[in-house]
Amino acid sequence: MSVITIERKVLEKNDQIANELRTKFKSKGMFVINLLSSPGSGKTSLIERTVEHFKDKLNISVIVGDVQTDNDAKRIGKLNIPVVQIITNGSCHLEAQLVRDAYKNIESEVADVLIIENVGNLVCPAGYDLGENKKVVVISTTEGDDKPLKYPAMFRNSSAMIINKTDLIPYVDSSLDEIKKNALSINSTLEVFDISCKNSKGIEQWCNWLESQIHK
Amino acid sequence: MSVITIERKVLEKNDQIANELRTKFKSKGMFVINLLSSPGSGKTSLIERTVEHFKDKLNISVIVGDVQTDNDAKRIGKLNIPVVQIITNGSCHLEAQLVRDAYKNIESEVADVLIIENVGNLVCPAGYDLGENKKVVVISTTEGDDKPLKYPAMFRNSSAMIINKTDLIPYVDSSLDEIKKNALSINSTLEVFDISCKNSKGIEQWCNWLESQIHK
């Protein structure tokens, strides 16, 4: 029982900092996405395609979380946008305090959108508010149809689901219809986008939705 | 600080139960694998191929962990072997106590091998001993080359790495050599197997290794 109490306190503190962050982000007129997925579903590739799409149109900053390495920040840094890497050093999710510390490094940059790429994990990150406007979950066609049923919190808490690697559909047993049916059975209000970061199919539809959210 | 203390106590209790389980498993002459991976890398498919390979030769029991659903137990149950599903109901990893409770349901069955399929997660399960003889990590070719560097604990603690979905190599940017190089830089003693659960390539080599471990 004592562990549960401690866990609740950790979450209470997290939510308090997340609310402070949300207020700050709002005061800057910045739309903030918490980007979630399994390892290797394509979060970083999605950020690359999104930044390329909005080049010369919107300013995007990125905070990226990993257990180890700054590989992703190096990749995103090549796009010449503000990026901060958080290395959690063993922890399986980002917490609001880490995001607050990381954001200080790019606070002076003008940004319309902040994308927070969470640690690759379909479980724990679902429970931690980072002050974002929307959670967006990425799932790849290679992961099988039933992941929304197996990891329901992630899909219940997200506003949009991006199905990536549609270019691999001919070679895997997954069906887009089945993934969508399972996800919508958990959360009927999910916006769904089929994309391929490899051939850029569907990136425009995703970016149009993202832009419509900013101007809400 | 208090959170760290509590966490340590949880792990101490886990390790104590894990050691009791290991003693019990040994007394039964059973070889136990803790099978780890991201969601959708193919742990359940690997179990299916492995059970089919050893049909009429070895008795295999399975304990399978998921956050939600008993889909995997239903799949494995079709193979007519003893299987127990643990639903963690939100928790992102198996703990020794859950395995102890689950094992009670199949304790009376004769088994040469027990495979414990952990929750799909490359982070947290690495820290929890389940009384196994060996941890085996599965990674799929679709997840990218750098996952061993990003989730080092999982690869450091495993005795073998199975690279699944080699049938998809022509369609993805990953290289088997790069995955191996990265994994071996973390843990040079890893046994490595390239397999495809779809076309069964490499299953025999993996099963030969597994069999050699049992008889050690």
mmCIF file of N, CA, C and O in Angstrom, chain A residues 2-3 6 10 38-41 43-44 66-69 71-72 75 90-92 117 119-124 140 142-144 146-147 149-152 165 167-168 170-173 198, chain B residues 2-3 6 10 38-41 43-44 66-69 71-72 75 90-92 117 119-124 140 142-144 146-147 149-152 165 167-168 170-173 198:
data_model
loop_
_atom_site.group_PDB
_atom_site.id
_atom_site.type_symbol
_atom_site.label_atom_id
_atom_site.label_comp_id
_atom_site.label_asym_id
_atom_site.label_seq_id
_atom_site.Cartn_x
_atom_site.Cartn_y
_atom_site.Cartn_z
ATOM 1 N N SER A 2 1.974 1.218 0.753
ATOM 2 C CA SER A 2 2.811 2.418 0.835
ATOM 3 C C SER A 2 3.373 2.787 -0.540
ATOM 4 O O SER A 2 3.512 3.956 -0.868
ATOM 5 N N VAL A 3 3.651 1.769 -1.354
ATOM 6 C CA VAL A 3 4.181 2.055 -2.685
ATOM 7 C C VAL A 3 3.150 2.820 -3.497
ATOM 8 O O VAL A 3 3.469 3.774 -4.199
ATOM 9 N N ILE A 6 3.105 6.465 -2.474
ATOM 10 C CA ILE A 6 4.260 7.185 -3.027
ATOM 11 C C ILE A 6 4.047 7.462 -4.512
ATOM 12 O O ILE A 6 4.236 8.570 -4.973
ATOM 13 N N VAL A 10 4.037 11.049 -6.506
ATOM 14 C CA VAL A 10 4.863 11.353 -7.680
ATOM 15 C C VAL A 10 3.977 11.901 -8.795
ATOM 16 O O VAL A 10 4.293 12.907 -9.429
ATOM 17 N N SER A 38 5.892 2.615 -29.429
ATOM 18 C CA SER A 38 6.894 1.577 -29.160
ATOM 19 C C SER A 38 8.251 2.039 -29.670
ATOM 20 O O SER A 38 8.316 2.946 -30.496
ATOM 21 N N PRO A 39 9.329 1.367 -29.250
ATOM 22 C CA PRO A 39 10.617 1.654 -29.880
ATOM 23 C C PRO A 39 10.563 1.323 -31.374
ATOM 24 O O PRO A 39 10.045 0.280 -31.752
ATOM 25 N N GLY A 40 11.071 2.221 -32.188
ATOM 26 C CA GLY A 40 11.225 1.919 -33.616
ATOM 27 C C GLY A 40 9.975 2.020 -34.463
ATOM 28 O O GLY A 40 9.941 1.515 -35.583
ATOM 29 N N SER A 41 8.923 2.686 -33.969
ATOM 30 C CA SER A 41 7.711 2.838 -34.787
ATOM 31 C C SER A 41 7.836 3.986 -35.775
ATOM 32 O O SER A 41 7.044 4.094 -36.714
ATOM 33 N N LYS A 43 8.831 7.587 -34.673
ATOM 34 C CA LYS A 43 8.548 8.929 -34.144
ATOM 35 C C LYS A 43 9.519 9.962 -34.718
ATOM 36 O O LYS A 43 9.105 11.038 -35.134
ATOM 37 N N THR A 44 10.808 9.626 -34.738
ATOM 38 C CA THR A 44 11.808 10.600 -35.205
ATOM 39 C C THR A 44 11.643 10.852 -36.697
ATOM 40 O O THR A 44 11.728 12.001 -37.157
ATOM 41 N N ASP A 66 15.160 9.813 -24.505
ATOM 42 C CA ASP A 66 15.610 8.432 -24.706
ATOM 43 C C ASP A 66 16.222 7.914 -23.416
ATOM 44 O O ASP A 66 16.696 8.693 -22.597
ATOM 45 N N VAL A 67 16.226 6.602 -23.267
ATOM 46 C CA VAL A 67 16.868 6.002 -22.102
ATOM 47 C C VAL A 67 18.369 6.243 -22.167
ATOM 48 O O VAL A 67 19.014 6.565 -21.165
ATOM 49 N N GLN A 68 18.938 6.082 -23.355
ATOM 50 C CA GLN A 68 20.355 6.355 -23.590
ATOM 51 C C GLN A 68 20.530 6.892 -25.003
ATOM 52 O O GLN A 68 19.641 6.717 -25.841
ATOM 53 N N THR A 69 21.639 7.510 -25.267
ATOM 54 C CA THR A 69 22.094 8.064 -26.559
ATOM 55 C C THR A 69 21.404 9.389 -26.908
ATOM 56 O O THR A 69 20.268 9.633 -26.509
ATOM 57 N N ASN A 71 21.245 10.043 -30.238
ATOM 58 C CA ASN A 71 21.108 9.795 -31.684
ATOM 59 C C ASN A 71 19.978 10.605 -32.295
ATOM 60 O O ASN A 71 20.111 11.171 -33.373
ATOM 61 N N ASP A 72 18.815 10.628 -31.607
ATOM 62 C CA ASP A 72 17.642 11.270 -32.192
ATOM 63 C C ASP A 72 17.828 12.778 -32.266
ATOM 64 O O ASP A 72 17.464 13.408 -33.264
ATOM 65 N N ARG A 75 19.949 13.521 -35.203
ATOM 66 C CA ARG A 75 19.193 13.431 -36.463
ATOM 67 C C ARG A 75 18.351 14.686 -36.669
ATOM 68 O O ARG A 75 18.352 15.283 -37.744
ATOM 69 N N GLY A 90 17.773 5.221 -17.764
ATOM 70 C CA GLY A 90 17.139 4.057 -17.156
ATOM 71 C C GLY A 90 15.637 4.201 -16.998
ATOM 72 O O GLY A 90 14.917 3.217 -17.035
ATOM 73 N N SER A 91 15.157 5.418 -16.832
ATOM 74 C CA SER A 91 13.712 5.588 -16.639
ATOM 75 C C SER A 91 12.989 5.422 -17.973
ATOM 76 O O SER A 91 13.484 5.817 -19.025
ATOM 77 N N CYS A 92 11.787 4.850 -17.888
ATOM 78 C CA CYS A 92 11.087 4.387 -19.081
ATOM 79 C C CYS A 92 10.078 5.386 -19.626
ATOM 80 O O CYS A 92 9.283 5.043 -20.484
ATOM 81 N N GLU A 117 9.106 14.232 -28.121
ATOM 82 C CA GLU A 117 9.188 12.809 -28.493
ATOM 83 C C GLU A 117 9.502 12.022 -27.226
ATOM 84 O O GLU A 117 10.585 12.121 -26.664
ATOM 85 N N VAL A 119 9.967 8.634 -24.629
ATOM 86 C CA VAL A 119 10.713 7.381 -24.662
ATOM 87 C C VAL A 119 9.864 6.312 -25.379
ATOM 88 O O VAL A 119 8.649 6.286 -25.212
ATOM 89 N N GLY A 120 10.497 5.475 -26.174
ATOM 90 C CA GLY A 120 9.770 4.420 -26.891
ATOM 91 C C GLY A 120 9.244 3.366 -25.934
ATOM 92 O O GLY A 120 10.018 2.545 -25.435
ATOM 93 N N ASN A 121 7.940 3.412 -25.676
ATOM 94 C CA ASN A 121 7.344 2.551 -24.645
ATOM 95 C C ASN A 121 5.840 2.746 -24.729
ATOM 96 O O ASN A 121 5.357 3.876 -24.624
ATOM 97 N N LEU A 122 5.090 1.660 -24.914
ATOM 98 C CA LEU A 122 3.629 1.796 -25.057
ATOM 99 C C LEU A 122 2.892 1.758 -23.725
ATOM 100 O O LEU A 122 1.671 1.777 -23.703
ATOM 101 N N VAL A 123 3.621 1.658 -22.611
ATOM 102 C CA VAL A 123 2.932 1.539 -21.320
ATOM 103 C C VAL A 123 3.071 2.818 -20.487
ATOM 104 O O VAL A 123 2.175 3.661 -20.459
ATOM 105 N N CYS A 124 4.199 2.983 -19.846
ATOM 106 C CA CYS A 124 4.339 3.990 -18.784
ATOM 107 C C CYS A 124 4.112 5.440 -19.219
ATOM 108 O O CYS A 124 3.515 6.213 -18.473
ATOM 109 N N SER A 140 3.251 1.152 -35.870
ATOM 110 C CA SER A 140 3.685 0.793 -37.221
ATOM 111 C C SER A 140 2.991 -0.494 -37.649
ATOM 112 O O SER A 140 2.589 -1.317 -36.817
ATOM 113 N N THR A 142 4.053 -3.057 -38.769
ATOM 114 C CA THR A 142 4.787 -4.292 -38.504
ATOM 115 C C THR A 142 4.541 -4.823 -37.096
ATOM 116 O O THR A 142 5.015 -5.904 -36.751
ATOM 117 N N GLU A 143 3.826 -4.054 -36.270
ATOM 118 C CA GLU A 143 3.668 -4.443 -34.863
ATOM 119 C C GLU A 143 2.458 -5.339 -34.597
ATOM 120 O O GLU A 143 2.252 -5.744 -33.451
ATOM 121 N N GLY A 144 1.670 -5.606 -35.614
ATOM 122 C CA GLY A 144 0.503 -6.460 -35.424
ATOM 123 C C GLY A 144 -0.741 -5.634 -35.154
ATOM 124 O O GLY A 144 -0.674 -4.474 -34.754
ATOM 125 N N ASP A 146 -3.212 -6.034 -32.932
ATOM 126 C CA ASP A 146 -3.918 -6.014 -31.640
ATOM 127 C C ASP A 146 -3.283 -5.104 -30.595
ATOM 128 O O ASP A 146 -3.683 -5.136 -29.427
ATOM 129 N N LYS A 147 -2.292 -4.298 -30.978
ATOM 130 C CA LYS A 147 -1.616 -3.475 -29.972
ATOM 131 C C LYS A 147 -2.550 -2.489 -29.262
ATOM 132 O O LYS A 147 -2.397 -2.283 -28.053
ATOM 133 N N LEU A 149 -5.509 -3.003 -28.287
ATOM 134 C CA LEU A 149 -6.232 -3.764 -27.258
ATOM 135 C C LEU A 149 -5.300 -4.132 -26.115
ATOM 136 O O LEU A 149 -5.717 -4.206 -24.952
ATOM 137 N N LYS A 150 -4.027 -4.353 -26.435
ATOM 138 C CA LYS A 150 -3.078 -4.785 -25.413
ATOM 139 C C LYS A 150 -2.527 -3.628 -24.586
ATOM 140 O O LYS A 150 -2.064 -3.844 -23.463
ATOM 141 N N TYR A 151 -2.509 -2.450 -25.161
ATOM 142 C CA TYR A 151 -1.962 -1.267 -24.477
ATOM 143 C C TYR A 151 -3.021 -0.164 -24.519
ATOM 144 O O TYR A 151 -2.799 0.898 -25.096
ATOM 145 N N PRO A 152 -4.190 -0.412 -23.907
ATOM 146 C CA PRO A 152 -5.329 0.486 -24.142
ATOM 147 C C PRO A 152 -5.140 1.909 -23.616
ATOM 148 O O PRO A 152 -5.639 2.858 -24.235
ATOM 149 N N LYS A 165 4.573 3.242 -41.637
ATOM 150 C CA LYS A 165 5.126 2.121 -42.418
ATOM 151 C C LYS A 165 4.041 1.424 -43.248
ATOM 152 O O LYS A 165 4.040 0.193 -43.378
ATOM 153 N N ASP A 167 3.985 1.463 -46.271
ATOM 154 C CA ASP A 167 4.703 0.869 -47.416
ATOM 155 C C ASP A 167 5.010 -0.612 -47.197
ATOM 156 O O ASP A 167 5.251 -1.348 -48.152
ATOM 157 N N LEU A 168 4.986 -1.065 -45.941
ATOM 158 C CA LEU A 168 5.294 -2.476 -45.654
ATOM 159 C C LEU A 168 4.047 -3.378 -45.616
ATOM 160 O O LEU A 168 4.160 -4.586 -45.439
ATOM 161 N N PRO A 170 2.195 -4.724 -47.873
ATOM 162 C CA PRO A 170 2.190 -5.941 -48.711
ATOM 163 C C PRO A 170 2.994 -7.097 -48.119
ATOM 164 O O PRO A 170 2.817 -8.239 -48.537
ATOM 165 N N TYR A 171 3.885 -6.807 -47.163
ATOM 166 C CA TYR A 171 4.815 -7.840 -46.694
ATOM 167 C C TYR A 171 4.526 -8.325 -45.274
ATOM 168 O O TYR A 171 5.258 -9.150 -44.736
ATOM 169 N N VAL A 172 3.497 -7.774 -44.633
ATOM 170 C CA VAL A 172 3.188 -8.175 -43.256
ATOM 171 C C VAL A 172 1.746 -8.679 -43.173
ATOM 172 O O VAL A 172 0.968 -8.508 -44.109
ATOM 173 N N ASP A 173 1.415 -9.307 -42.051
ATOM 174 C CA ASP A 173 0.076 -9.883 -41.911
ATOM 175 C C ASP A 173 -0.934 -8.889 -41.344
ATOM 176 O O ASP A 173 -2.106 -9.220 -41.196
ATOM 177 N N LYS A 198 8.635 6.705 -45.242
ATOM 178 C CA LYS A 198 9.594 6.340 -46.292
ATOM 179 C C LYS A 198 9.215 6.984 -47.630
ATOM 180 O O LYS A 198 10.046 7.583 -48.283
ATOM 181 N N SER B 2 13.051 9.268 -0.829
ATOM 182 C CA SER B 2 12.202 8.201 -0.281
ATOM 183 C C SER B 2 11.699 7.264 -1.388
ATOM 184 O O SER B 2 11.571 6.077 -1.179
ATOM 185 N N VAL B 3 11.485 7.825 -2.577
ATOM 186 C CA VAL B 3 11.004 6.992 -3.688
ATOM 187 C C VAL B 3 12.060 5.945 -4.041
ATOM 188 O O VAL B 3 11.760 4.790 -4.253
ATOM 189 N N ILE B 6 12.020 3.102 -1.520
ATOM 190 C CA ILE B 6 10.882 2.207 -1.739
ATOM 191 C C ILE B 6 11.148 1.299 -2.937
ATOM 192 O O ILE B 6 10.967 0.104 -2.877
ATOM 193 N N VAL B 10 11.193 -2.813 -3.174
ATOM 194 C CA VAL B 10 10.401 -3.602 -4.123
ATOM 195 C C VAL B 10 11.315 -4.579 -4.849
ATOM 196 O O VAL B 10 11.017 -5.759 -4.981
ATOM 197 N N SER B 38 10.231 -5.351 -27.514
ATOM 198 C CA SER B 38 9.227 -4.306 -27.752
ATOM 199 C C SER B 38 7.885 -4.958 -28.066
ATOM 200 O O SER B 38 7.848 -6.132 -28.428
ATOM 201 N N PRO B 39 6.807 -4.178 -28.027
ATOM 202 C CA PRO B 39 5.527 -4.719 -28.514
ATOM 203 C C PRO B 39 5.637 -5.077 -29.999
ATOM 204 O O PRO B 39 6.179 -4.298 -30.782
ATOM 205 N N GLY B 40 5.171 -6.255 -30.340
ATOM 206 C CA GLY B 40 5.066 -6.601 -31.759
ATOM 207 C C GLY B 40 6.345 -7.057 -32.432
ATOM 208 O O GLY B 40 6.418 -7.091 -33.664
ATOM 209 N N SER B 41 7.361 -7.416 -31.677
ATOM 210 C CA SER B 41 8.597 -7.907 -32.302
ATOM 211 C C SER B 41 8.494 -9.373 -32.688
ATOM 212 O O SER B 41 9.322 -9.867 -33.459
ATOM 213 N N LYS B 43 7.442 -12.139 -30.160
ATOM 214 C CA LYS B 43 7.683 -13.104 -29.081
ATOM 215 C C LYS B 43 6.722 -14.290 -29.178
ATOM 216 O O LYS B 43 7.144 -15.446 -29.072
ATOM 217 N N THR B 44 5.442 -13.997 -29.389
ATOM 218 C CA THR B 44 4.452 -15.085 -29.426
ATOM 219 C C THR B 44 4.671 -15.976 -30.645
ATOM 220 O O THR B 44 4.592 -17.207 -30.548
ATOM 221 N N ASP B 66 0.738 -9.713 -20.300
ATOM 222 C CA ASP B 66 0.303 -8.571 -21.100
ATOM 223 C C ASP B 66 -0.353 -7.549 -20.180
ATOM 224 O O ASP B 66 -0.874 -7.906 -19.125
ATOM 225 N N VAL B 67 -0.353 -6.310 -20.625
ATOM 226 C CA VAL B 67 -1.038 -5.261 -19.862
ATOM 227 C C VAL B 67 -2.545 -5.528 -19.875
ATOM 228 O O VAL B 67 -3.217 -5.388 -18.858
ATOM 229 N N GLN B 68 -3.049 -5.901 -21.028
ATOM 230 C CA GLN B 68 -4.453 -6.258 -21.179
ATOM 231 C C GLN B 68 -4.584 -7.371 -22.211
ATOM 232 O O GLN B 68 -3.667 -7.575 -22.992
ATOM 233 N N THR B 69 -5.683 -8.036 -22.222
ATOM 234 C CA THR B 69 -6.098 -9.110 -23.147
ATOM 235 C C THR B 69 -5.405 -10.445 -22.859
ATOM 236 O O THR B 69 -4.283 -10.472 -22.355
ATOM 237 N N ASN B 71 -5.136 -12.489 -25.550
ATOM 238 C CA ASN B 71 -4.958 -12.909 -26.948
ATOM 239 C C ASN B 71 -3.807 -13.897 -27.107
ATOM 240 O O ASN B 71 -3.914 -14.885 -27.825
ATOM 241 N N ASP B 72 -2.675 -13.598 -26.435
ATOM 242 C CA ASP B 72 -1.489 -14.434 -26.636
ATOM 243 C C ASP B 72 -1.686 -15.824 -26.052
ATOM 244 O O ASP B 72 -1.285 -16.819 -26.664
ATOM 245 N N ARG B 75 -3.694 -17.792 -28.435
ATOM 246 C CA ARG B 75 -2.889 -18.258 -29.577
ATOM 247 C C ARG B 75 -2.053 -19.477 -29.176
ATOM 248 O O ARG B 75 -2.030 -20.487 -29.885
ATOM 249 N N GLY B 90 -2.097 -2.679 -16.323
ATOM 250 C CA GLY B 90 -1.472 -1.346 -16.274
ATOM 251 C C GLY B 90 0.022 -1.402 -16.019
ATOM 252 O O GLY B 90 0.749 -0.514 -16.444
ATOM 253 N N SER B 91 0.492 -2.423 -15.318
ATOM 254 C CA SER B 91 1.924 -2.476 -15.024
ATOM 255 C C SER B 91 2.703 -2.902 -16.273
ATOM 256 O O SER B 91 2.243 -3.738 -17.049
ATOM 257 N N CYS B 92 3.887 -2.342 -16.411
ATOM 258 C CA CYS B 92 4.637 -2.434 -17.667
ATOM 259 C C CYS B 92 5.651 -3.571 -17.673
ATOM 260 O O CYS B 92 6.488 -3.648 -18.565
ATOM 261 N N GLU B 117 6.868 -15.226 -21.361
ATOM 262 C CA GLU B 117 6.810 -14.112 -22.317
ATOM 263 C C GLU B 117 6.464 -12.852 -21.552
ATOM 264 O O GLU B 117 5.359 -12.709 -21.034
ATOM 265 N N VAL B 119 5.931 -8.663 -20.716
ATOM 266 C CA VAL B 119 5.186 -7.563 -21.329
ATOM 267 C C VAL B 119 6.065 -6.917 -22.401
ATOM 268 O O VAL B 119 7.279 -6.803 -22.226
ATOM 269 N N GLY B 120 5.484 -6.509 -23.520
ATOM 270 C CA GLY B 120 6.236 -5.865 -24.588
ATOM 271 C C GLY B 120 6.733 -4.500 -24.158
ATOM 272 O O GLY B 120 5.962 -3.546 -24.086
ATOM 273 N N ASN B 121 8.028 -4.413 -23.866
ATOM 274 C CA ASN B 121 8.588 -3.180 -23.300
ATOM 275 C C ASN B 121 10.105 -3.384 -23.238
ATOM 276 O O ASN B 121 10.573 -4.340 -22.628
ATOM 277 N N LEU B 122 10.869 -2.497 -23.858
ATOM 278 C CA LEU B 122 12.329 -2.666 -23.877
ATOM 279 C C LEU B 122 13.013 -2.038 -22.665
ATOM 280 O O LEU B 122 14.233 -2.051 -22.585
ATOM 281 N N VAL B 123 12.246 -1.464 -21.737
ATOM 282 C CA VAL B 123 12.892 -0.784 -20.612
ATOM 283 C C VAL B 123 12.710 -1.565 -19.306
ATOM 284 O O VAL B 123 13.594 -2.307 -18.867
ATOM 285 N N CYS B 124 11.553 -1.446 -18.688
ATOM 286 C CA CYS B 124 11.376 -1.881 -17.300
ATOM 287 C C CYS B 124 11.596 -3.379 -17.046
ATOM 288 O O CYS B 124 12.154 -3.734 -16.004
ATOM 289 N N SER B 140 13.100 -6.841 -33.839
ATOM 290 C CA SER B 140 12.721 -7.103 -35.223
ATOM 291 C C SER B 140 13.446 -6.136 -36.140
ATOM 292 O O SER B 140 13.819 -5.030 -35.741
ATOM 293 N N THR B 142 12.446 -4.337 -38.320
ATOM 294 C CA THR B 142 11.715 -3.104 -38.646
ATOM 295 C C THR B 142 11.912 -2.020 -37.604
ATOM 296 O O THR B 142 11.446 -0.902 -37.783
ATOM 297 N N GLU B 143 12.594 -2.333 -36.515
ATOM 298 C CA GLU B 143 12.699 -1.366 -35.417
ATOM 299 C C GLU B 143 13.902 -0.431 -35.532
ATOM 300 O O GLU B 143 14.084 0.437 -34.680
ATOM 301 N N GLY B 144 14.737 -0.635 -36.531
ATOM 302 C CA GLY B 144 15.918 0.229 -36.687
ATOM 303 C C GLY B 144 17.142 -0.383 -36.028
ATOM 304 O O GLY B 144 17.044 -1.242 -35.157
ATOM 305 N N ASP B 146 19.523 0.962 -34.120
ATOM 306 C CA ASP B 146 20.166 1.522 -32.922
ATOM 307 C C ASP B 146 19.483 1.167 -31.605
ATOM 308 O O ASP B 146 19.853 1.709 -30.568
ATOM 309 N N LYS B 147 18.520 0.274 -31.637
ATOM 310 C CA LYS B 147 17.795 -0.035 -30.401
ATOM 311 C C LYS B 147 18.693 -0.601 -29.291
ATOM 312 O O LYS B 147 18.507 -0.259 -28.126
ATOM 313 N N LEU B 149 21.622 0.299 -28.547
ATOM 314 C CA LEU B 149 22.309 1.446 -27.923
ATOM 315 C C LEU B 149 21.344 2.273 -27.090
ATOM 316 O O LEU B 149 21.715 2.850 -26.070
ATOM 317 N N LYS B 150 20.079 2.319 -27.531
ATOM 318 C CA LYS B 150 19.095 3.159 -26.833
ATOM 319 C C LYS B 150 18.514 2.486 -25.604
ATOM 320 O O LYS B 150 18.020 3.156 -24.700
ATOM 321 N N TYR B 151 18.495 1.149 -25.614
ATOM 322 C CA TYR B 151 17.917 0.386 -24.496
ATOM 323 C C TYR B 151 18.959 -0.616 -24.006
ATOM 324 O O TYR B 151 18.741 -1.836 -24.054
ATOM 325 N N PRO B 152 20.099 -0.128 -23.542
ATOM 326 C CA PRO B 152 21.256 -1.016 -23.297
ATOM 327 C C PRO B 152 21.036 -2.062 -22.213
ATOM 328 O O PRO B 152 21.554 -3.177 -22.332
ATOM 329 N N LYS B 165 11.991 -11.264 -38.148
ATOM 330 C CA LYS B 165 11.475 -10.600 -39.363
ATOM 331 C C LYS B 165 12.598 -10.333 -40.370
ATOM 332 O O LYS B 165 12.609 -9.299 -41.038
ATOM 333 N N ASP B 167 12.761 -11.691 -43.066
ATOM 334 C CA ASP B 167 12.097 -11.672 -44.384
ATOM 335 C C ASP B 167 11.802 -10.245 -44.848
ATOM 336 O O ASP B 167 11.605 -10.007 -46.042
ATOM 337 N N LEU B 168 11.776 -9.286 -43.900
ATOM 338 C CA LEU B 168 11.461 -7.897 -44.277
ATOM 339 C C LEU B 168 12.708 -7.068 -44.599
ATOM 340 O O LEU B 168 12.587 -5.898 -44.985
ATOM 341 N N PRO B 170 14.651 -6.822 -47.147
ATOM 342 C CA PRO B 170 14.713 -6.100 -48.438
ATOM 343 C C PRO B 170 13.899 -4.802 -48.448
ATOM 344 O O PRO B 170 14.109 -3.963 -49.319
ATOM 345 N N TYR B 171 12.968 -4.665 -47.491
ATOM 346 C CA TYR B 171 12.023 -3.536 -47.560
ATOM 347 C C TYR B 171 12.263 -2.473 -46.494
ATOM 348 O O TYR B 171 11.516 -1.516 -46.390
ATOM 349 N N VAL B 172 13.273 -2.682 -45.642
ATOM 350 C CA VAL B 172 13.525 -1.708 -44.564
ATOM 351 C C VAL B 172 14.966 -1.203 -44.659
ATOM 352 O O VAL B 172 15.780 -1.761 -45.389
ATOM 353 N N ASP B 173 15.258 -0.140 -43.918
ATOM 354 C CA ASP B 173 16.603 0.453 -43.992
ATOM 355 C C ASP B 173 17.578 -0.181 -43.004
ATOM 356 O O ASP B 173 18.751 0.190 -42.968
ATOM 357 N N LYS B 198 8.038 -15.990 -40.015
ATOM 358 C CA LYS B 198 7.115 -16.135 -41.143
ATOM 359 C C LYS B 198 7.526 -17.303 -42.044
ATOM 360 O O LYS B 198 6.703 -18.138 -42.379
#
